[in-house]
Amino acid sequence: MRINQKEIELILSLYPIAKIRHVELQEVIVRTQSAELKAGIMEKDDFYLKVIKTVDKWAGYLTQEELILIDYRYFRGYNYQSIADETNYSNHSSVLKIIRKIIKK
């Protein structure tokens, strides 16, 4: 089953949060003594790891320029005009079209 554009955008937006939560949960796992609690924490961490691995895999198919646009939009939360200003695109519309094309890859 193919993932739709909205799902891809949600997963990309979750990526920075997943990276932070993964590190936090790994620290908790190290400090936790109870095997039962560790199992529950590891189950939560598995979700974040899947997000991280999925986005890392997707990133392997993108050019450096495409990665920069994805980083600004989904990892840093820039709007399209701010991305255009940072990357010297003529306007927000150009950035929007390119990002849509990237998501469809």
Coordinates of C-alpha atoms in Angstrom, one line a residue:
M1 CA 0.0 0.0 0.0
R2 CA 1.3 3.4 -1.0
I3 CA 1.5 6.2 1.6
N4 CA -0.4 9.4 0.6
Q5 CA 1.0 12.9 0.6
K6 CA -0.5 13.9 3.9
E7 CA 0.8 10.8 5.7
I8 CA 4.3 11.5 4.3
E9 CA 4.1 15.1 5.5
L10 CA 3.0 14.0 9.0
I11 CA 5.8 11.4 9.2
L12 CA 8.4 14.1 8.1
S13 CA 7.0 16.5 10.7
L14 CA 7.3 13.9 13.4
Y15 CA 10.9 13.1 12.6
P16 CA 12.6 15.8 14.8
I17 CA 10.4 14.8 17.7
A18 CA 11.1 11.1 17.2
K19 CA 14.8 11.7 17.3
I20 CA 14.5 13.6 20.6
R21 CA 12.1 11.1 22.1
H22 CA 14.3 8.2 21.1
V23 CA 17.3 9.6 22.9
E24 CA 15.2 10.4 26.0
L25 CA 13.7 6.9 26.0
Q26 CA 17.1 5.2 25.6
E27 CA 18.3 7.1 28.7
V28 CA 15.3 6.0 30.6
I29 CA 15.9 2.4 29.6
V30 CA 19.4 2.5 30.9
R31 CA 18.2 3.8 34.3
T32 CA 15.2 1.4 34.6
Q33 CA 15.6 -1.7 36.7
S34 CA 12.2 -3.4 36.1
A35 CA 12.1 -5.7 33.1
E36 CA 8.4 -5.0 32.7
L37 CA 8.8 -1.3 32.6
K38 CA 11.7 -1.6 30.2
A39 CA 9.6 -3.7 27.9
G40 CA 6.9 -0.9 27.8
I41 CA 9.4 1.8 27.2
M42 CA 11.1 -0.2 24.4
E43 CA 7.7 -0.7 22.8
K44 CA 7.2 3.1 22.7
D45 CA 10.7 3.6 21.5
D46 CA 10.1 1.1 18.6
F47 CA 7.5 3.5 17.2
Y48 CA 10.0 6.4 17.2
L49 CA 12.7 4.2 15.7
K50 CA 10.4 3.2 12.8
V51 CA 9.8 6.9 12.1
I52 CA 13.5 7.7 12.2
K53 CA 14.4 4.7 10.0
T54 CA 11.7 5.4 7.5
V55 CA 12.7 9.1 7.0
D56 CA 16.4 8.2 6.9
K57 CA 15.6 5.7 4.1
W58 CA 13.5 8.2 2.2
A59 CA 16.4 10.8 2.6
G60 CA 18.7 8.3 0.8
Y61 CA 16.7 8.9 -2.4
L62 CA 16.9 12.7 -2.4
T63 CA 19.5 15.1 -3.7
Q64 CA 21.2 17.5 -1.3
E65 CA 19.1 20.4 -2.6
E66 CA 15.9 18.4 -2.0
L67 CA 17.1 17.5 1.5
I68 CA 17.6 21.1 2.3
L69 CA 14.1 22.0 1.3
I70 CA 12.7 19.1 3.4
D71 CA 14.8 20.1 6.4
Y72 CA 13.6 23.7 6.3
R73 CA 9.9 22.8 5.8
Y74 CA 9.4 19.8 8.0
F75 CA 12.2 19.7 10.4
R76 CA 12.6 23.4 11.1
G77 CA 9.0 24.4 10.4
Y78 CA 9.7 27.2 8.0
N79 CA 6.9 28.5 5.8
Y80 CA 7.3 28.5 2.0
Q81 CA 8.3 32.2 1.7
S82 CA 11.0 31.8 4.4
I83 CA 12.4 28.8 2.5
A84 CA 12.4 30.8 -0.7
D85 CA 14.3 33.6 1.0
E86 CA 16.8 31.2 2.6
T87 CA 17.5 29.3 -0.6
N88 CA 17.2 32.1 -3.2
Y89 CA 14.2 30.8 -5.0
S90 CA 12.1 33.5 -6.6
N91 CA 9.0 33.0 -4.5
H92 CA 7.1 30.7 -2.2
S93 CA 5.2 29.2 -5.1
S94 CA 8.4 27.8 -6.6
V95 CA 9.3 26.2 -3.3
L96 CA 5.8 24.7 -2.9
K97 CA 5.9 23.1 -6.3
I98 CA 9.3 21.6 -5.7
I99 CA 8.4 20.2 -2.3
R100 CA 5.2 18.7 -3.7
K101 CA 7.3 17.0 -6.4
I102 CA 9.7 15.7 -3.8
I103 CA 6.9 14.3 -1.7
K104 CA 5.5 12.4 -4.8
K105 CA 8.9 10.6 -5.4

